[in-house]
Coordinates of C-alpha atoms and ligand atoms in Angstrom, one line a residue:
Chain A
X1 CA -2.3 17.0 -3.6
X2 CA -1.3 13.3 -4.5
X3 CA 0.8 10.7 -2.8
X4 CA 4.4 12.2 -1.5
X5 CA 7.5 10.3 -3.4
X6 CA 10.4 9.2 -0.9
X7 CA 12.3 13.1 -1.5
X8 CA 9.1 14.6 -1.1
X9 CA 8.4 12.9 2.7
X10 CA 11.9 13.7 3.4
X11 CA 12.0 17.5 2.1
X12 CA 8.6 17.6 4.7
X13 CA 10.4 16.9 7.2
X14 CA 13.5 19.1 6.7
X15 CA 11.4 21.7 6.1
X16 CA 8.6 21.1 9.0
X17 CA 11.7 21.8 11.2
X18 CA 13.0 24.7 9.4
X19 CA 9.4 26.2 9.9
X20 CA 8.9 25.6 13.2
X21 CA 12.7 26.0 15.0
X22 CA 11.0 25.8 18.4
X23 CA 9.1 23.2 18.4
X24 CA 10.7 20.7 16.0
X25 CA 13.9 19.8 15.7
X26 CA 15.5 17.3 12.3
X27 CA 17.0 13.5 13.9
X28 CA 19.2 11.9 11.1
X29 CA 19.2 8.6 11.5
X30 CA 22.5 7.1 11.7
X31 CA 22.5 4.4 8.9
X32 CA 21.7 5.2 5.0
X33 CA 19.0 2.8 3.3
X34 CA 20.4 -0.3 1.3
X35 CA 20.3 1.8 -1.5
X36 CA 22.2 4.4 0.0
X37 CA 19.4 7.2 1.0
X38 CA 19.2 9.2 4.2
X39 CA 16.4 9.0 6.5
X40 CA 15.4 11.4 9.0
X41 CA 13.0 11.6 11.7
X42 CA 11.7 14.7 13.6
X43 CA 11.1 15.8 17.3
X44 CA 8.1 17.5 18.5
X45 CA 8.2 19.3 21.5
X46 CA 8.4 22.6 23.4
X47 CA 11.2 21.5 26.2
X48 CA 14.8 20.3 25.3
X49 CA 15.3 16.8 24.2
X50 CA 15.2 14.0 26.8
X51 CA 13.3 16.3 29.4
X52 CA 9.7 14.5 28.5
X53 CA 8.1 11.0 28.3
X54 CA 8.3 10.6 24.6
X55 CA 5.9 9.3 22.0
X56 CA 7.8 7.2 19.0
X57 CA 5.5 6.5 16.1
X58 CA 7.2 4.8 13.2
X59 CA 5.8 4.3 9.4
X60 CA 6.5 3.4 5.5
X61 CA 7.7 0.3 6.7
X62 CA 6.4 -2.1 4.3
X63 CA 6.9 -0.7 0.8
X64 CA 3.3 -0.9 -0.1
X65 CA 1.4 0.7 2.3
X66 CA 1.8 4.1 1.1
X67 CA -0.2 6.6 3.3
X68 CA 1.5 5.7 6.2
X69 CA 3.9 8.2 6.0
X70 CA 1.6 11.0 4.9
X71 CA -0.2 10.2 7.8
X72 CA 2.9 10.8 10.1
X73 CA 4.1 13.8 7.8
X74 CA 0.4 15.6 7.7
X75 CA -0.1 14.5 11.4
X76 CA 3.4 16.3 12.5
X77 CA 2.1 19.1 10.5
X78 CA -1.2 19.8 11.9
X79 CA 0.7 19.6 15.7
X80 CA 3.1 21.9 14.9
X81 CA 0.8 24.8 12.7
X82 CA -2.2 24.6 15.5
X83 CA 0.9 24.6 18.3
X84 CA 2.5 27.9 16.4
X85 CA -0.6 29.6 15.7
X86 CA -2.1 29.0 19.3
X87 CA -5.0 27.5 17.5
X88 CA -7.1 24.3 18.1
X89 CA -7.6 21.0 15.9
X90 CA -10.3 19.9 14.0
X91 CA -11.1 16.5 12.2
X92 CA -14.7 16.2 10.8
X93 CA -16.7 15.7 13.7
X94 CA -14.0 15.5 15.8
X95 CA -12.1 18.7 18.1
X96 CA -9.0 19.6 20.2
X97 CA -9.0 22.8 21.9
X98 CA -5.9 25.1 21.3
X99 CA -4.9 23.8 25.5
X100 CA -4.8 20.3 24.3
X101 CA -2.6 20.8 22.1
X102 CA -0.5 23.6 23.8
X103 CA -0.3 21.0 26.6
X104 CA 0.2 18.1 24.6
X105 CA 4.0 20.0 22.9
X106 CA 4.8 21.0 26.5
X107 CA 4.2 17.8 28.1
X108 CA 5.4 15.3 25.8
X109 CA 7.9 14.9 23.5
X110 CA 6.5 13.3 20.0
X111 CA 9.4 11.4 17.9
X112 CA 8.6 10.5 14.3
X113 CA 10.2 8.5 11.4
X114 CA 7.6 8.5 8.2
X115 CA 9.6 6.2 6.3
X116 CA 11.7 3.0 7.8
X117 CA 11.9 1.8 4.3
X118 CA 12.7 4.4 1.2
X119 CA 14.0 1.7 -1.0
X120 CA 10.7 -0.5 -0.7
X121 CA 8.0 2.5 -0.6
X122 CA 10.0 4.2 -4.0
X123 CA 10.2 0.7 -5.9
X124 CA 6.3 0.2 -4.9
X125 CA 5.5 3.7 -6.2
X126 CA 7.2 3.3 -9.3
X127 CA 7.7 -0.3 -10.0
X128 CA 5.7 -3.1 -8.2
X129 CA 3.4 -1.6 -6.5
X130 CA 2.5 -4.7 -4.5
X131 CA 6.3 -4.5 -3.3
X132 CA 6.5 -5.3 0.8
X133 CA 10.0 -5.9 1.8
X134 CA 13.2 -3.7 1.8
X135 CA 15.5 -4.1 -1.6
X136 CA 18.3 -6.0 0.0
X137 CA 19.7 -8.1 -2.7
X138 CA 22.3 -9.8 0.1
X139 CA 20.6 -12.8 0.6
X140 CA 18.7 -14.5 -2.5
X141 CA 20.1 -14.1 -6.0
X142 CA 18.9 -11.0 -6.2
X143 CA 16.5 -11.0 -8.7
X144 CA 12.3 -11.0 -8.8
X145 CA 10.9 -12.2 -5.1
X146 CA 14.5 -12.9 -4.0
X147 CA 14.9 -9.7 -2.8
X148 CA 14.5 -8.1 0.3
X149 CA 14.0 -8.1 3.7
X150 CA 10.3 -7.8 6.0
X151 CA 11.2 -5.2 8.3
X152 CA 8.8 -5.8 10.4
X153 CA 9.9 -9.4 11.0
X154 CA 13.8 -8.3 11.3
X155 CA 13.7 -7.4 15.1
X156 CA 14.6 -9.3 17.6
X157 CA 11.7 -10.9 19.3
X158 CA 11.2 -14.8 19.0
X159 CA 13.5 -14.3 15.8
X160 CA 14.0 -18.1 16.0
X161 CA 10.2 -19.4 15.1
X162 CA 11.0 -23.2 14.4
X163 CA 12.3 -23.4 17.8
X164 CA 10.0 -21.0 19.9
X165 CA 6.7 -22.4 17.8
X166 CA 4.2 -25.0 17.9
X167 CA 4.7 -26.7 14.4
X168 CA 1.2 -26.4 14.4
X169 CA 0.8 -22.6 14.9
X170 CA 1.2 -21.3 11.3
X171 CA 3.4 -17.9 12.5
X172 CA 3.8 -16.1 10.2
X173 CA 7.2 -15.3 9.4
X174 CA 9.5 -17.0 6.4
X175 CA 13.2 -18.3 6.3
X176 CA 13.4 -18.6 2.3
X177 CA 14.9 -15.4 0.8
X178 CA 13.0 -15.8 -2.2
X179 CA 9.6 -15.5 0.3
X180 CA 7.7 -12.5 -1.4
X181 CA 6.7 -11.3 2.1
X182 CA 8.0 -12.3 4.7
X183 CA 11.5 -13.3 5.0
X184 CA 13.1 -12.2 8.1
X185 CA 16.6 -11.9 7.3
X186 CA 19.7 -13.9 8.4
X187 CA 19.8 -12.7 11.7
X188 CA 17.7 -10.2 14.4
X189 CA 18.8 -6.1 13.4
X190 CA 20.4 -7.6 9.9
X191 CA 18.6 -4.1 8.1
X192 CA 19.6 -0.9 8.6
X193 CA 16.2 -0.1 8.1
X194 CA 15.9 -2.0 11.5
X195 CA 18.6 -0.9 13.3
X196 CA 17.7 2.8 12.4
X197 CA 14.5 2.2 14.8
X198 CA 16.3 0.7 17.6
X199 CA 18.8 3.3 17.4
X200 CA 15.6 5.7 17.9
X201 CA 14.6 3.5 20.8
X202 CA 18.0 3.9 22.2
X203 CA 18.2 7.7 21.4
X204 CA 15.0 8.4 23.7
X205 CA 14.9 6.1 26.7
X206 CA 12.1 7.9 28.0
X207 CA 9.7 6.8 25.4
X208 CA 6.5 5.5 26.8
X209 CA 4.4 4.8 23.9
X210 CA 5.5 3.3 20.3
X211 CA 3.2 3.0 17.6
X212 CA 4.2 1.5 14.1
X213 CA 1.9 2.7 11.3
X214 CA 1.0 -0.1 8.8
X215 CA -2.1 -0.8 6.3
X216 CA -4.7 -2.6 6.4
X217 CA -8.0 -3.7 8.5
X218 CA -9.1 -1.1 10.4
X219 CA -7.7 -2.0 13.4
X220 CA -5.7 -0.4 16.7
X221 CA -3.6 -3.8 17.7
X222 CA -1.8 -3.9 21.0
X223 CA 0.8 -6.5 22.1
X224 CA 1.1 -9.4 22.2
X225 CA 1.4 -10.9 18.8
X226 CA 3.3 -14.0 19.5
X227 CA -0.2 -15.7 21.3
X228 CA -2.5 -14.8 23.6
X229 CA -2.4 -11.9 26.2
X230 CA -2.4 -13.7 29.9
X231 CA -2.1 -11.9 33.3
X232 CA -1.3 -14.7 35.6
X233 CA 1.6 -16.5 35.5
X234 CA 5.1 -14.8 34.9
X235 CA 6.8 -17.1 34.0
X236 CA 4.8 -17.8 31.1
X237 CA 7.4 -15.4 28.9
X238 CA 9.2 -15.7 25.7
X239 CA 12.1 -15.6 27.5
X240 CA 11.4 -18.8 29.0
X241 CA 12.8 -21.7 27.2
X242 CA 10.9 -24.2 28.9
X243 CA 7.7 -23.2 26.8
X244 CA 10.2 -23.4 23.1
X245 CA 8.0 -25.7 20.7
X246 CA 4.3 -24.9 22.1
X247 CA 4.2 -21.2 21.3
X248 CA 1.8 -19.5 19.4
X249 CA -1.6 -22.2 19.4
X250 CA -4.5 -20.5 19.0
X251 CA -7.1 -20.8 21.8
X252 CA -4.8 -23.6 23.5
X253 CA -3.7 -23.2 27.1
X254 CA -0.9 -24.3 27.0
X255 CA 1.1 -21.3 26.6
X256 CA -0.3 -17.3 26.0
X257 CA 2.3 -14.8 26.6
X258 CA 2.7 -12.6 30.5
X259 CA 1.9 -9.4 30.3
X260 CA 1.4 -7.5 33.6
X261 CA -2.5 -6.6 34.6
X262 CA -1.6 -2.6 34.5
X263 CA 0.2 -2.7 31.3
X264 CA -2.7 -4.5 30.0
X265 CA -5.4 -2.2 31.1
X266 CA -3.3 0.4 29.9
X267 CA -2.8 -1.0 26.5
X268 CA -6.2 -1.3 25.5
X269 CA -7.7 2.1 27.0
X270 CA -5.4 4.0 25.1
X271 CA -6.1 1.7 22.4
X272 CA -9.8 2.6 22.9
X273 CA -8.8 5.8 23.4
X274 CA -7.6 6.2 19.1
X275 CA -10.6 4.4 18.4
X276 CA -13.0 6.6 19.9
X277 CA -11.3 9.6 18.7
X278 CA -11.1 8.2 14.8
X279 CA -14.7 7.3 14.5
X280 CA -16.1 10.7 15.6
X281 CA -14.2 12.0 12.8
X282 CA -17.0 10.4 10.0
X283 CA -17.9 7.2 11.8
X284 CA -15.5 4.6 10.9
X285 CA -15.2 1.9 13.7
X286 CA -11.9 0.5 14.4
X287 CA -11.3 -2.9 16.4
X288 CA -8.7 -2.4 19.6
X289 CA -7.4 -5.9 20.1
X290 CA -5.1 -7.8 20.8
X291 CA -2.6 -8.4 17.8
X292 CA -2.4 -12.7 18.1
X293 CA -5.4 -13.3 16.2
X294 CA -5.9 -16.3 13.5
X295 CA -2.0 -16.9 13.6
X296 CA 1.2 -15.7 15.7
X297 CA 3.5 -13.3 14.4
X298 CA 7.1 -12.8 15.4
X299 CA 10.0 -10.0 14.8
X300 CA 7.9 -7.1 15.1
X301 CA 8.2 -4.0 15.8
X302 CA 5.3 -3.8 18.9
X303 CA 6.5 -7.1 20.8
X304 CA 10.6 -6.4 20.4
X305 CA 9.4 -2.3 22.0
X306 CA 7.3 -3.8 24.4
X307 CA 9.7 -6.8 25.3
X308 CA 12.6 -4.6 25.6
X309 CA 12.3 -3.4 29.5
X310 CA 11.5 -7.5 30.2
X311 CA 14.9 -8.1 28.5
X312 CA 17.1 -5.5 30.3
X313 CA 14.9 -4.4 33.2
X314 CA 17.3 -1.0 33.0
X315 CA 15.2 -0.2 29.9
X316 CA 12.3 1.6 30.3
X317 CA 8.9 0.3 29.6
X318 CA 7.4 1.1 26.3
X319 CA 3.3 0.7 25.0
X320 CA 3.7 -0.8 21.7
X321 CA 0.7 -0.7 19.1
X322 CA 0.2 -1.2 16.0
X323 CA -2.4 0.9 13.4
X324 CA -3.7 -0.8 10.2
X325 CA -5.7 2.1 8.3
X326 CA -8.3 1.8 6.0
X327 CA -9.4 -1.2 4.0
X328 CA -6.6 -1.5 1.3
X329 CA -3.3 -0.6 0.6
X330 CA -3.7 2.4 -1.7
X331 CA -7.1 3.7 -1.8
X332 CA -7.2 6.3 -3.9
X333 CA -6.0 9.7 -3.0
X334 CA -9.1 11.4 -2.3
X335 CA -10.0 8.5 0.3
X336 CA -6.9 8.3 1.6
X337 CA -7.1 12.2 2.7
X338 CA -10.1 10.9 4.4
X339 CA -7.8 8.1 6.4
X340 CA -5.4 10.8 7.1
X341 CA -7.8 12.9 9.2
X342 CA -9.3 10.1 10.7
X343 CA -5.8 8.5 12.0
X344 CA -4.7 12.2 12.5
X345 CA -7.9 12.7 15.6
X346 CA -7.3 9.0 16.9
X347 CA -3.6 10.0 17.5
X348 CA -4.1 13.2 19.1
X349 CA -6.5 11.4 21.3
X350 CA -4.2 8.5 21.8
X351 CA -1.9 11.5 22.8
X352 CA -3.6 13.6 25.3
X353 CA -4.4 10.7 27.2
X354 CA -1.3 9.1 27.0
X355 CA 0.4 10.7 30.5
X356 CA -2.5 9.3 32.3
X357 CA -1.1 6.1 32.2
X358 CA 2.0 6.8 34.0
X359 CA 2.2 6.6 37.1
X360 CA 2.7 10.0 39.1
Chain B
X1 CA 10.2 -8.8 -14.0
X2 CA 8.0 -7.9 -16.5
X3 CA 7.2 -11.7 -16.6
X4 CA 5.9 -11.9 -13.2
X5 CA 2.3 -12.5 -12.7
X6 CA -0.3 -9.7 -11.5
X7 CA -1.6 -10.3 -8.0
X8 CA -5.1 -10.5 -7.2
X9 CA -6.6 -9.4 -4.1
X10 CA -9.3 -12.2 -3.2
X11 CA -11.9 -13.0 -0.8
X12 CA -11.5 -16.5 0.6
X13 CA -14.4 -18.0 2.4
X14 CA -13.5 -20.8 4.4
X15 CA -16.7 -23.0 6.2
X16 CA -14.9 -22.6 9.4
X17 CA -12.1 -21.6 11.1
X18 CA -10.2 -24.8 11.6
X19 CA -10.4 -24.7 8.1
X20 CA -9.3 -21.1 7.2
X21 CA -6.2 -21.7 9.7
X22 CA -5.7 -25.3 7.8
X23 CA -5.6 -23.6 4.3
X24 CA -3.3 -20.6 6.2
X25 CA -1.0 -23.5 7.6
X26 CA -0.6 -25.4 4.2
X27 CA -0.4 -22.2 1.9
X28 CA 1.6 -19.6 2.0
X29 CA -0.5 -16.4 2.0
X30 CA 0.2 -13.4 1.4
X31 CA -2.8 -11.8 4.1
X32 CA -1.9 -8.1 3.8
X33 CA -1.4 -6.5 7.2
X34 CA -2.4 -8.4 9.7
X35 CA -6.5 -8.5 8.6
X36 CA -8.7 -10.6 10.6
X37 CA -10.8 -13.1 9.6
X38 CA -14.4 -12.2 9.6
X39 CA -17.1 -14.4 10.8
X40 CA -20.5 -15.8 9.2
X41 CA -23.1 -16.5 8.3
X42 CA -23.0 -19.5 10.3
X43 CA -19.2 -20.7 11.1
X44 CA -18.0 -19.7 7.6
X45 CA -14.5 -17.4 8.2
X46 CA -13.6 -15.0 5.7
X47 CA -10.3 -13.1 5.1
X48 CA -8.7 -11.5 2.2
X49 CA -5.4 -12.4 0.6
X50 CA -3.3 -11.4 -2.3
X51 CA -2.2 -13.9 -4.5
X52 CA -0.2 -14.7 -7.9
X53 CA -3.3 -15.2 -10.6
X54 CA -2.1 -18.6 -11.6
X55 CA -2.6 -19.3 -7.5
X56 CA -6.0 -18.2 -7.0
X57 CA -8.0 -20.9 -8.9
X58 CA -5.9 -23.0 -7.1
X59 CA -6.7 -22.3 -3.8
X60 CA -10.2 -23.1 -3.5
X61 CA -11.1 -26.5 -2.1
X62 CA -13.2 -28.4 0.0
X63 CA -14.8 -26.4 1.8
X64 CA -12.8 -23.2 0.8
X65 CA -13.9 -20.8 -1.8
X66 CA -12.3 -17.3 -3.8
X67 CA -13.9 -14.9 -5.0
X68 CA -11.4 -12.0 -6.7
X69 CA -12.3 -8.3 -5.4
X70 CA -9.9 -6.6 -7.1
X71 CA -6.6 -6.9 -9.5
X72 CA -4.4 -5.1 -6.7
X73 CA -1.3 -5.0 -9.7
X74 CA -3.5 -2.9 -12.2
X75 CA -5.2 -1.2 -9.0
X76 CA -1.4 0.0 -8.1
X77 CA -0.3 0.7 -11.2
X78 CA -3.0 3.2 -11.8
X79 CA -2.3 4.8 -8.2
X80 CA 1.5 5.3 -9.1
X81 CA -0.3 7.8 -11.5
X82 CA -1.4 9.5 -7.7
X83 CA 2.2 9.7 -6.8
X84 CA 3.6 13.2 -6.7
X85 CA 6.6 14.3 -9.4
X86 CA 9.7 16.2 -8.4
X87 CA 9.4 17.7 -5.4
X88 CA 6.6 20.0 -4.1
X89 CA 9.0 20.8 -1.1
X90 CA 12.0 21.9 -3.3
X91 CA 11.6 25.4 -1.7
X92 CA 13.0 25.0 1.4
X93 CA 10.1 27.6 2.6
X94 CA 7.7 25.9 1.4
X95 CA 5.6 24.6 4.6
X96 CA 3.8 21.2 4.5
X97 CA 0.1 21.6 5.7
X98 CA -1.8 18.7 7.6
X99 CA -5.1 17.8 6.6
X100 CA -7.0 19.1 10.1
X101 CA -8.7 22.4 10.3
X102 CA -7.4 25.2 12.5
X103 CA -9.5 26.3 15.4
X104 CA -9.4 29.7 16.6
X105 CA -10.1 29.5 19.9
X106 CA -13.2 32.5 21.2
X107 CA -11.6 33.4 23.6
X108 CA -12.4 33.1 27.8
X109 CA -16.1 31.7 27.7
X110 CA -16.0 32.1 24.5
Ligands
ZN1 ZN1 2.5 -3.5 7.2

C-alpha cells in the first residue's frame, strides 16, 4: 500500500463519502488548482452542517511532504469505519473506546482538506521530489526555481515583513520569485490554493480548532509564529503599527506578540494533549511549543486562523496548530505507516478533548 | 531542469546560537519545516538544512560545520518508486481503510 498520487487522495475522499452517506458528506472547494484540478474536502459528523463546533485540519500543502495527506485521508477513514461499525480505535499502545468515538461524530463536526496543493505534491511525486511551492508560473519567468508560490507564506498575516520586521530578525519568508522556497506571492490570498482554505474558514464559522499538517521535526507547534507568545500587554499586537520594524527578535523584549492567558493555556494543553496521545502509540516524543523558535515566520496558515477573530471580532476564535511528522520528508513507506498511526491517536486525542476548552 | 543540482540534506553544527542565527541571517536556507535547532554538547546549535551540492562546502565557516546525512534528490527519487499508479480507488466501491485497528467493544462491564 504505497504513497496515494493526487487522483488517488481525491478518489478517497469521493468515495469515503459515498461509503459512509451519514456521516460524511463531499465539500468542493470553489477554485480549481493552477493547473486546473479540483479539490475537495470532506465533513465528518453525525448532525447537519453548521450545527457543531468544527475541527478544520488542512494538509499537502507544501508539495514535498507527502504523507500529510494520507495522514488526513487514513485518519478520516479510521473515524468513519470505527463510527459505522460501533467499534473502538486502536493505535499500537494506544485506545479509544467505541463512546469516544461515537461522541466525538456527534459532538463535533471534523472538516478536512488532504491536499491544498495538487500541482506541487504531483510535480514532487513525479518530477522534483524536493519540490515545496505551488506551480504558479505568474510571477518569475516561469522556468526552474522561478516557479511557484509557498502557500503557507500566501495568507494574510504580517504579509508585509520588511515593514512589520526587525532587519535583524531573519523571518523567514522571501520576495524573489525565483526563491526555491519561500516566496510569498505578490499579494496576501494571490493562490487559489490559499483562497480555497479561507473559503473553508468562511464556510464553517464555527470552527474552533485548525490544524495544518506539514513535515518535519517531530513537533505539535501552536501560535504564535511571528515572536514570542506574551500575556500581558494588548496592545503588543500585529495589528499595532507602532511596533512595525522591531518584530520578530528573538529573546528581545521589545516586542513578543498578545495572546490572551486562556487561549494560551488552551493552546498548549491540547497541544500536550496530541503529544501524549502519539507517543503511547510506540513511544515517539513530540515537542508542544510555541512555533517562533530560532527565527519568525509570517503568512501562515496558524497565525492568519488564529488572528482572524482579533481582526474582525465578529469572527469566531479559532486554535491554530501546526504538526510536523516524523524526521524527514518521505521516509519510506513502511515508516511512514508507522507516522500515520501515530498522528492518527494524537488527533483523536487532540479531538476528544477539544470541547473542553470551550467555554459552557 | 535536468541541469539542476541534487540537494543534500545536511547537518550544520554551529558553536552557538548567535552563530547558527548569523549563518541563518546571511544564507538563505532552505530548513525544511520549521525544525528546531538542537542544543550541545556545550553551546554548539545544530539544525538540518537542504541545500544545492555546490552550496554545501560552501557553508561551513568559522565556527560552523556540515556534515551531509543524506542525498534528499536520490532519496526522493527512489520514493517516487513508493508512489501508487492509476488509481486503487477507480471503483467507486472501493472503501479506503485507515491504518488503526477496530475495537469491538465487550460489551457492559465487559
Ligand atoms: Zn511544510
Amino acid at each position: 500500500m504505497p504513497y496515494l498520487n493526487t487522483t488517488e487522495v481525491d478518489s478517497a475522499l469521493v468515495n469515503l463519502s459515498r461509503a459512509y452517506p451519514a456521516l460524511c458528506e463531499l465539500i468542493d472547494l470553489p477554485e480549481p488548482s493552477i493547473e486546473g484540478v479540483g479539490c475537495h474536502a470532506v465533513r465528518l459528523g453525525a448532525g447537519p452542517a453548521g450545527s457543531r463546533d468544527c475541527v478544520m485540519l488542512i494538509g499537502g500543502v507544501h508539495a514535498r511532504e507527502w504523507g500529510s495527506c494520507e495522514i488526513l485521508v487514513y485518519f478520516a477513514a479510521d473515524l468513519l469505519r470505527a463510527c459505522h461499525t460501533h467499534s473502538g480505535l486502536a493505535y499500537g499502545g494506544q485506545s479509544y473506546s467505541a463512546a469516544q468515538v461515537k461522541t466525538l461524530l456527534d459532538d463535533l463536526e471534523i472538516v478536512l482538506f488532504p491536499l491544498v496543493n495538487p500541482d506541487g505534491r504531483k510535480y514532487s511525486q513525479t518530477v522534483e521530489p524536493m519540490w515545496r511551492k505551488n506551480r504558479n508560473p505568474a510571477y518569475g519567468n516561469g522556468e526552474g526555481d522561478c516557479v511557484g508560490v509557498d502557500i503557507n507564506r500566501n495568507y494574510d498575516f504580517l504579509f508585509d515583513a520588511a515593514t512589520a520586521f526587525a532587519p535583524t530578525a531573519g523571518v523567514r519568508v522571501s520576495t524573489d520569485p525565483c526563491d526555491p522556497q519561500l516566496y510569498h506571492g505578490p499579494g496576501p490570498f494571490s493562490e487559489p490554493e490559499t483562497r480555497n482554505v479561507r473559503w473553508l474558514l468562511d464556510a464553517y464559522p464555527r470552527t474552533r480548532w485548525f490544524i495544518d499538517v506539514h513535515s518535519f521535526s517531530e513537533d505539535m507547534l501552536y501560535v504564535w509564529g511571528d515572536d514570542q507568545d506574551q500575556s500581558t500587554d494588548p496592545s503588543m499586537n500585529f495589528l499595532n503599527h507602532t511596533f512595525d520594524g522591531v518584530r520578530g527578535d528573538a529573546g528581545d523584549t521589545q516586542y513578543r506578540e498578545f495572546i490572551p492567558k486562556i487561549d494560551f493555556d488552551h493552546e498548549i494543553e491540547l497541544a500536550r494533549d496530541f503529544r501524549d496521545g502519539l507517543q503511547a502509540v510506540r513511544g515517539r516524543k513530540y515537542t508542544a511549543k510555541s512555533a517562533f523558535d530560532l527565527y519568525p515566520t509570517c503568512g501562515t496558515s496558524d497565525d492568519y486562523a488564529f488572528g482572524r477573530h482579533f481582526v474582525d471580532p465578529a469572527k469566531g476564535k479559532v486554535l491554530a496548530y501546526t504538526i510536523e511528522w516524523g524526521t524527514e520528508f518521505q521516509p519510506p513507506w513502511n515508516e511512514m505507516e508507522n507516522i500515520i498511526k501515530d498522528v492518527s491517536a494524537g488527533l483523536v486525542q487532540f479531538c476528544v478533548n477539544a470541547p473542553s476548552t470551550v467555554a459552557a | 531542469m535536468s541541469e539542476r543540482e541534487n540537494i543534500l540534506h545536511v547537518r550544520v553544527t554551529a558553536d552557538d546560537a548567535e552563530t547558527l542565527r548569523t549563518l541563518l541571517r546571511e544564507e538563505s536556507l532552505d530548513i525544511g519545516g520549521r525544525p528546531r535547532g538542537t542544543t550541545g554538547p556545550g553551546n554548539e546549535m545544530t539544525i538540518e538544512a537542504f541545500v544545492p551540492r555546490g552550496k554545501a562546502d560552501r557553508l561551513a565557516r568559522e565556527g560552523v560545520s556540515v556534515d551531509v546525512l543524506r542525498d534528499a534528490t536520490e532519496t526522493g527519487r527512489a520514493r517516487q518508486a513508493e508512489v501508487g499508479r492509476g488509481n486503487r480507488f477507480a471503483d467507486p466501491q472501493e472503501v479506503p481503510y485507515g491504518l488503526g485497528e477496530m475495537l469491538k467493544d465487550k460489551g457492559p462491564g465487559g
